[in-house]
CSV table of C-alpha atoms and ligand atoms in Angstrom, one decimal:
chain,number,residue,atom,x,y,z
A,1,MET,CA,31.0,8.2,-2.7
A,2,LYS,CA,27.8,9.8,-1.4
A,3,LYS,CA,25.3,10.4,-4.2
A,4,THR,CA,23.4,13.6,-4.5
A,5,THR,CA,19.8,13.0,-3.6
A,6,HIS,CA,16.6,15.1,-3.2
A,7,GLN,CA,16.1,16.4,0.3
A,8,PRO,CA,12.9,17.5,2.1
A,9,VAL,CA,12.3,21.1,2.8
A,10,ASP,CA,13.9,21.8,6.2
A,11,ALA,CA,11.2,22.5,8.8
A,12,ALA,CA,13.7,24.6,10.7
A,13,GLU,CA,13.7,27.0,7.7
A,14,VAL,CA,10.2,26.8,6.3
A,15,PRO,CA,7.5,25.6,8.8
A,16,ARG,CA,5.6,22.4,8.0
A,17,PHE,CA,2.3,24.2,7.3
A,18,ALA,CA,3.8,26.5,4.7
A,19,GLY,CA,4.6,25.9,1.0
A,20,HIS,CA,3.3,23.4,-1.5
A,21,ALA,CA,2.1,20.1,0.0
A,22,THR,CA,4.2,17.3,-1.6
A,23,PHE,CA,4.9,13.8,-0.1
A,24,MET,CA,7.3,14.2,2.8
A,25,ARG,CA,8.1,17.8,1.6
A,26,LEU,CA,10.2,16.4,-1.2
A,27,PRO,CA,10.6,18.2,-4.5
A,28,ALA,CA,7.8,17.8,-7.0
A,29,VAL,CA,9.4,16.4,-10.2
A,30,PRO,CA,7.7,15.8,-13.6
A,31,THR,CA,9.0,12.2,-14.2
A,32,ALA,CA,10.7,9.4,-12.3
A,33,GLU,CA,13.9,9.7,-14.4
A,34,GLY,CA,16.9,9.6,-12.0
A,35,LEU,CA,14.9,8.5,-9.0
A,36,ASP,CA,15.4,5.3,-7.0
A,37,ILE,CA,11.9,5.5,-5.4
A,38,ALA,CA,9.0,7.5,-6.8
A,39,LEU,CA,6.2,8.7,-4.4
A,40,VAL,CA,3.1,8.8,-6.5
A,41,GLY,CA,-0.6,9.5,-5.9
A,42,ILE,CA,-3.5,7.5,-7.4
A,43,PRO,CA,-6.6,9.7,-6.7
A,44,TRP,CA,-9.2,7.2,-7.9
A,45,ASP,CA,-11.9,5.2,-6.2
A,46,GLY,CA,-13.9,3.8,-9.1
A,47,GLY,CA,-13.7,0.3,-7.6
A,48,THR,CA,-15.4,1.2,-4.3
A,49,THR,CA,-18.5,-0.8,-3.6
A,50,ASN,CA,-19.7,1.1,-0.5
A,51,ARG,CA,-18.5,4.5,0.9
A,52,ALA,CA,-16.4,6.3,-1.8
A,53,GLY,CA,-13.8,8.9,-0.9
A,54,ALA,CA,-10.4,7.3,-1.3
A,55,ARG,CA,-9.9,9.5,-4.4
A,56,HIS,CA,-9.1,12.3,-1.9
A,57,GLY,CA,-6.5,10.1,-0.2
A,58,PRO,CA,-3.3,11.3,-1.9
A,59,ARG,CA,-3.9,15.0,-1.3
A,60,GLU,CA,-4.6,14.5,2.4
A,61,MET,CA,-1.7,12.1,2.8
A,62,ARG,CA,0.6,14.7,1.2
A,63,ASN,CA,-0.7,17.2,3.8
A,64,GLN,CA,-0.1,14.9,6.8
A,65,SER,CA,3.2,13.6,5.4
A,66,SER,CA,4.6,17.1,6.2
A,67,LEU,CA,5.1,15.7,9.7
A,68,MET,CA,7.7,13.1,8.5
A,69,ARG,CA,11.3,13.7,9.5
A,70,ARG,CA,14.6,12.5,7.9
A,71,ILE,CA,15.6,9.5,10.0
A,72,HIS,CA,13.7,6.4,11.2
A,73,HIS,CA,14.0,6.5,15.0
A,74,VAL,CA,14.4,2.7,15.4
A,75,SER,CA,16.2,1.4,12.3
A,76,LYS,CA,18.2,4.7,11.9
A,77,ILE,CA,17.5,4.5,8.2
A,78,ALA,CA,17.8,7.9,6.5
A,79,PRO,CA,15.8,7.2,3.4
A,80,PHE,CA,16.5,10.5,1.6
A,81,ASP,CA,20.3,10.0,1.9
A,82,LEU,CA,20.2,6.3,0.8
A,83,ALA,CA,17.9,6.7,-2.1
A,84,ASN,CA,16.9,9.4,-4.5
A,85,VAL,CA,13.3,10.0,-3.7
A,86,ALA,CA,10.8,12.6,-5.0
A,87,ASP,CA,7.1,13.2,-5.5
A,88,VAL,CA,6.2,12.5,-9.2
A,89,GLY,CA,2.6,13.8,-8.7
A,90,ASP,CA,-0.6,11.9,-9.4
A,91,VAL,CA,-1.1,9.4,-12.2
A,92,SER,CA,-3.7,10.4,-14.8
A,93,VAL,CA,-7.2,9.2,-13.8
A,94,ASN,CA,-10.7,9.0,-15.2
A,95,PRO,CA,-13.3,9.2,-12.5
A,96,ILE,CA,-16.2,8.2,-14.7
A,97,ASP,CA,-14.8,5.3,-16.8
A,98,LEU,CA,-13.5,2.3,-14.8
A,99,MET,CA,-11.7,0.5,-17.6
A,100,ASP,CA,-10.0,3.7,-18.9
A,101,GLY,CA,-9.2,4.6,-15.3
A,102,LEU,CA,-7.4,1.2,-14.9
A,103,LYS,CA,-5.5,1.8,-18.1
A,104,ARG,CA,-4.3,5.2,-17.1
A,105,ILE,CA,-3.1,4.0,-13.7
A,106,GLU,CA,-1.2,1.2,-15.3
A,107,ASP,CA,0.4,3.6,-17.8
A,108,GLY,CA,1.4,6.0,-15.0
A,109,ILE,CA,3.0,3.3,-12.8
A,110,ALA,CA,4.6,1.7,-15.9
A,111,SER,CA,6.4,5.0,-16.7
A,112,ILE,CA,7.9,4.9,-13.2
A,113,VAL,CA,9.0,1.3,-13.6
A,114,ALA,CA,10.5,2.1,-17.1
A,115,ALA,CA,12.5,4.9,-15.6
A,116,GLY,CA,14.1,2.3,-13.2
A,117,ALA,CA,12.4,3.6,-10.0
A,118,ILE,CA,10.4,1.7,-7.4
A,119,PRO,CA,6.8,3.1,-7.1
A,120,LEU,CA,5.5,3.8,-3.6
A,121,ALA,CA,1.9,4.8,-4.2
A,122,ALA,CA,-0.8,6.5,-2.2
A,123,GLY,CA,-4.3,5.4,-3.2
A,124,GLY,CA,-7.0,5.4,-4.1
A,125,ASP,CA,-9.1,2.3,-3.4
A,126,HIS,CA,-7.7,-1.2,-3.4
A,127,LEU,CA,-8.6,-1.8,-7.1
A,128,THR,CA,-5.8,0.6,-7.9
A,129,THR,CA,-3.3,-2.1,-6.8
A,130,LEU,CA,-4.4,-4.2,-9.8
A,131,PRO,CA,-3.1,-1.8,-12.5
A,132,SER,CA,0.0,-1.2,-10.4
A,133,LEU,CA,0.7,-4.9,-10.4
A,134,ARG,CA,0.1,-5.0,-14.1
A,135,ALA,CA,2.9,-2.4,-14.4
A,136,VAL,CA,5.5,-3.9,-11.9
A,137,ALA,CA,4.8,-7.6,-12.6
A,138,ARG,CA,4.6,-7.4,-16.4
A,139,SER,CA,7.5,-9.8,-17.0
A,140,ARG,CA,7.0,-12.4,-14.3
A,141,PRO,CA,4.7,-13.3,-11.3
A,142,ILE,CA,5.8,-11.8,-8.0
A,143,GLY,CA,5.0,-12.4,-4.4
A,144,MET,CA,2.9,-10.1,-2.1
A,145,ILE,CA,2.6,-9.2,1.5
A,146,HIS,CA,-0.9,-7.8,2.0
A,147,PHE,CA,-2.1,-6.0,5.2
A,148,ASP,CA,-5.9,-5.8,5.2
A,149,ALA,CA,-9.1,-6.6,7.0
A,150,HIS,CA,-10.3,-8.2,3.8
A,151,SER,CA,-8.9,-10.8,1.4
A,152,ASP,CA,-10.1,-8.9,-1.7
A,153,THR,CA,-10.2,-12.2,-3.6
A,154,ASN,CA,-13.9,-12.2,-4.4
A,155,ASP,CA,-15.0,-13.0,-8.0
A,156,THR,CA,-17.8,-10.6,-9.1
A,157,TYR,CA,-20.2,-8.0,-7.7
A,158,PHE,CA,-23.5,-6.6,-9.0
A,159,GLY,CA,-24.2,-9.1,-11.7
A,160,GLY,CA,-20.8,-10.1,-13.1
A,161,ASN,CA,-18.7,-7.0,-12.5
A,162,ARG,CA,-15.2,-8.3,-12.2
A,163,PHE,CA,-13.4,-5.1,-11.3
A,164,THR,CA,-14.1,-3.8,-7.8
A,165,HIS,CA,-11.9,-3.1,-4.7
A,166,GLY,CA,-13.1,-6.5,-3.5
A,167,THR,CA,-11.6,-8.5,-6.4
A,168,PRO,CA,-8.1,-7.2,-7.3
A,169,PHE,CA,-6.1,-10.1,-6.1
A,170,ARG,CA,-8.3,-12.8,-7.8
A,171,ARG,CA,-7.8,-10.8,-11.1
A,172,ALA,CA,-4.0,-10.4,-10.4
A,173,ILE,CA,-3.6,-14.2,-9.9
A,174,GLU,CA,-5.7,-15.0,-13.0
A,175,GLU,CA,-3.6,-12.6,-15.0
A,176,GLY,CA,-0.4,-14.3,-13.8
A,177,LEU,CA,0.9,-11.2,-12.0
A,178,LEU,CA,1.0,-12.8,-8.6
A,179,ASP,CA,2.3,-16.2,-7.5
A,180,PRO,CA,-0.4,-17.2,-5.0
A,181,LYS,CA,2.0,-19.5,-3.1
A,182,ARG,CA,4.0,-16.4,-2.3
A,183,ILE,CA,1.1,-14.3,-1.0
A,184,VAL,CA,0.5,-13.7,2.7
A,185,GLN,CA,-2.6,-11.8,3.8
A,186,ILE,CA,-2.4,-10.5,7.4
A,187,GLY,CA,-5.2,-9.1,9.6
A,188,ILE,CA,-8.2,-10.6,7.8
A,189,ARG,CA,-11.4,-10.3,9.8
A,190,GLY,CA,-15.0,-9.3,9.7
A,191,SER,CA,-18.2,-11.0,8.7
A,192,ASN,CA,-18.5,-12.9,5.4
A,193,TYR,CA,-20.9,-13.2,2.5
A,194,GLU,CA,-20.6,-16.9,2.4
A,195,LEU,CA,-19.5,-19.8,4.6
A,196,HIS,CA,-16.5,-20.6,2.5
A,197,GLU,CA,-15.7,-17.0,1.6
A,198,HIS,CA,-12.0,-17.6,1.2
A,199,GLY,CA,-12.1,-21.1,-0.3
A,200,TRP,CA,-10.8,-20.0,-3.7
A,201,ALA,CA,-8.0,-18.0,-2.2
A,202,LEU,CA,-6.9,-20.9,0.1
A,203,GLU,CA,-7.1,-23.4,-2.8
A,204,GLN,CA,-4.7,-21.2,-4.8
A,205,GLY,CA,-2.2,-21.5,-1.9
A,206,ILE,CA,-2.6,-18.0,-0.4
A,207,ARG,CA,-1.6,-17.9,3.3
A,208,ILE,CA,-4.3,-16.1,5.2
A,209,ILE,CA,-3.4,-15.1,8.7
A,210,TYR,CA,-6.6,-14.1,10.3
A,211,MET,CA,-6.6,-11.4,13.0
A,212,GLU,CA,-7.3,-14.1,15.7
A,213,GLU,CA,-4.2,-16.0,14.7
A,214,PHE,CA,-2.2,-12.8,14.8
A,215,VAL,CA,-3.4,-12.0,18.3
A,216,ARG,CA,-2.3,-15.5,19.5
A,217,ARG,CA,1.1,-15.4,17.9
A,218,GLY,CA,2.2,-11.8,17.8
A,219,VAL,CA,4.1,-9.6,15.4
A,220,GLU,CA,7.5,-11.3,15.3
A,221,ASP,CA,6.3,-14.8,14.9
A,222,VAL,CA,3.8,-13.9,12.2
A,223,MET,CA,6.3,-11.8,10.3
A,224,ALA,CA,8.9,-14.5,10.4
A,225,GLU,CA,6.5,-16.8,8.7
A,226,ALA,CA,5.5,-14.1,6.2
A,227,ARG,CA,9.2,-13.6,5.3
A,228,ASP,CA,9.7,-17.3,4.9
A,229,ILE,CA,6.8,-17.6,2.5
A,230,VAL,CA,7.8,-14.8,0.2
A,231,GLY,CA,11.5,-15.6,0.3
A,232,ALA,CA,14.2,-13.6,-1.5
A,233,GLN,CA,12.4,-13.1,-4.8
A,234,PRO,CA,10.6,-9.8,-5.8
A,235,ILE,CA,7.5,-8.8,-3.9
A,236,TYR,CA,4.8,-6.1,-3.7
A,237,VAL,CA,3.7,-4.8,-0.4
A,238,THR,CA,0.1,-3.5,-0.2
A,239,PHE,CA,-1.2,-1.8,2.9
A,240,ASP,CA,-5.0,-1.3,3.2
A,241,ILE,CA,-5.5,1.3,5.9
A,242,ASP,CA,-8.6,-0.6,7.1
A,243,CYS,CA,-6.3,-3.3,8.6
A,244,ILE,CA,-5.9,-0.7,11.4
A,245,ASP,CA,-8.7,-0.5,13.9
A,246,PRO,CA,-11.3,2.2,13.1
A,247,SER,CA,-10.7,3.7,16.5
A,248,GLN,CA,-7.3,4.8,15.1
A,249,ALA,CA,-8.1,4.9,11.4
A,250,PRO,CA,-11.8,5.8,10.9
A,251,GLY,CA,-11.4,7.5,7.6
A,252,THR,CA,-11.9,4.5,5.3
A,253,GLY,CA,-14.7,3.1,3.2
A,254,THR,CA,-15.1,-0.4,4.7
A,255,PRO,CA,-14.1,-0.2,8.4
A,256,GLU,CA,-13.9,-3.4,10.5
A,257,ILE,CA,-13.5,-3.3,14.3
A,258,GLY,CA,-11.0,-5.6,16.0
A,259,GLY,CA,-8.0,-4.3,14.0
A,260,PHE,CA,-4.3,-3.6,14.4
A,261,THR,CA,-3.1,-0.7,16.4
A,262,THR,CA,-0.9,1.7,14.5
A,263,ARG,CA,2.0,0.5,16.7
A,264,GLU,CA,1.5,-3.1,15.6
A,265,ALA,CA,1.3,-2.0,11.9
A,266,GLN,CA,4.5,-0.1,12.3
A,267,ALA,CA,6.3,-3.0,14.0
A,268,MET,CA,5.2,-5.4,11.2
A,269,VAL,CA,6.3,-3.1,8.3
A,270,ARG,CA,9.7,-2.6,10.0
A,271,LEU,CA,10.3,-6.4,9.8
A,272,LEU,CA,10.1,-6.2,5.9
A,273,GLU,CA,13.6,-4.9,5.8
A,274,GLY,CA,15.8,-7.0,3.6
A,275,LEU,CA,13.0,-8.3,1.3
A,276,ASP,CA,13.2,-7.5,-2.4
A,277,ILE,CA,10.3,-4.9,-2.5
A,278,VAL,CA,9.7,-3.8,-6.1
A,279,GLY,CA,6.6,-1.8,-5.4
A,280,ALA,CA,4.3,-0.8,-2.6
A,281,ASP,CA,1.2,1.2,-1.8
A,282,VAL,CA,-1.1,2.5,1.0
A,283,VAL,CA,-4.7,2.5,0.0
A,284,GLU,CA,-8.3,3.2,1.1
A,285,VAL,CA,-7.6,6.4,3.1
A,286,ALA,CA,-10.9,8.2,2.6
A,287,PRO,CA,-10.7,11.7,4.0
A,288,PRO,CA,-14.4,12.5,3.9
A,289,PHE,CA,-14.8,10.0,6.8
A,290,ASP,CA,-11.7,11.0,8.6
A,291,ILE,CA,-11.5,12.9,12.0
A,292,GLY,CA,-8.9,15.6,12.2
A,293,GLY,CA,-6.7,14.0,9.6
A,294,MET,CA,-5.8,11.0,11.9
A,295,THR,CA,-6.3,8.4,9.2
A,296,ALA,CA,-4.3,10.3,6.6
A,297,LEU,CA,-1.6,10.7,9.2
A,298,ALA,CA,-1.6,7.0,9.8
A,299,GLY,CA,-1.4,6.4,6.0
A,300,ALA,CA,1.4,8.9,5.5
A,301,THR,CA,3.3,7.4,8.4
A,302,MET,CA,2.9,3.9,7.0
A,303,MET,CA,4.2,5.3,3.7
A,304,PHE,CA,7.3,6.6,5.6
A,305,GLU,CA,7.7,3.2,7.3
A,306,LEU,CA,7.5,1.5,3.8
A,307,LEU,CA,9.9,4.0,2.3
A,308,CYS,CA,12.5,3.3,5.0
A,309,VAL,CA,12.5,-0.5,4.4
A,310,ILE,CA,12.6,0.0,0.6
A,311,ALA,CA,15.4,2.6,0.9
A,312,ALA,CA,17.4,0.0,2.9
A,313,LYS,CA,17.9,-1.8,-0.4
A,314,PHE,CA,20.1,1.0,-1.5
A,315,ARG,CA,22.6,0.8,1.4
B,401,LIG,MN1,-8.4,-4.0,0.6
B,402,LIG,MN1,-9.9,-3.7,3.4
C-alpha cells in the first residue's frame, strides 16, 4: 500500500521563486515525528579557522534547492514517494559559545534520531559533523564515507584548541563514534602543515584516497573499494563542498584547486545506493564567497543526490 508522504510545492502551480524557501519546497514541520528523512539546517561556523561564512549555508541551500524536481533522472528514484521527507528547520545554535553550540547541535540532531528519522543536514562548517555523529552514533561506532579536500583529523589549533573544523574526525574516533577501519576519505589534496600530516589517521586504519589516486583509478573503481571497506553496517556520509574544484564551488572557506567536478561528485554519490546510511550532511557552503549561488546550488543538488540514495532504503 502506498503511504502518504509530504510532497514538494508543484512548480507548475507556484513558481520556484515564490513562497517560503524550504529545502526542496517541502513542508516546514516543527518536529521529525512521522518522518523517514529529516532535512535540517545547522547554521553554525564556530569551528572555522580561516574564512567564516558557512553559518549562512542552510538559508542559501534552501533557496537553491527550489530547483530540485521529484525524480532522479538516472536512478529513477522518487524520494518524496518512497520516504516521508520534510524540512524540520534549523537546529538551535549559539554563534558566540563553541561548546554550547556543539551541545545544541547534538540535541537538535538527537531529537531527529529519537523520532526515528534519518537526518540529512545542511551545514555549517565541518565541526558540525562531530555533534551530529554524537547524536547518530551514540550507541555504537559507525563507518563513514567522507568527501573532502581535507582529512580533518588534525589534533589541535591555536595552542591546544581541540574543536575546529580541522579536527572533527580525530575527536569522533577518540570518542568511539567512528570505527576508523570503516572510514574512507576521498579527494584529499592540498599542501600540508607537516611532512607526515596524515600519519595519525593512517595509523588508525583510515583509508585515504588522495585526489591523484582518484584521477588514476576513476569513479567506479574507487567507489567499489569504498563500498567494500564500509560494508553492510551503518555509515554516515559527509560531503564537504570543498572537495569540488573551486572553479565550480568557489563559495567555501578553505578552497583547494585540483578538485572534483560536480559531475564526478554526483557519480560517486549515486554509487552509495544500497549502503546503510544512518545520517548525512553537506557542509562548508559559505555564501559570502559564492558567485551567483553556484556553490549553494552544488550543495543543494548534492543534498538531493544523497536524499535519493537514502530514500532507496525505503523501497
Ligand atoms: Mn572538511
Ligand atoms: Mn575541506
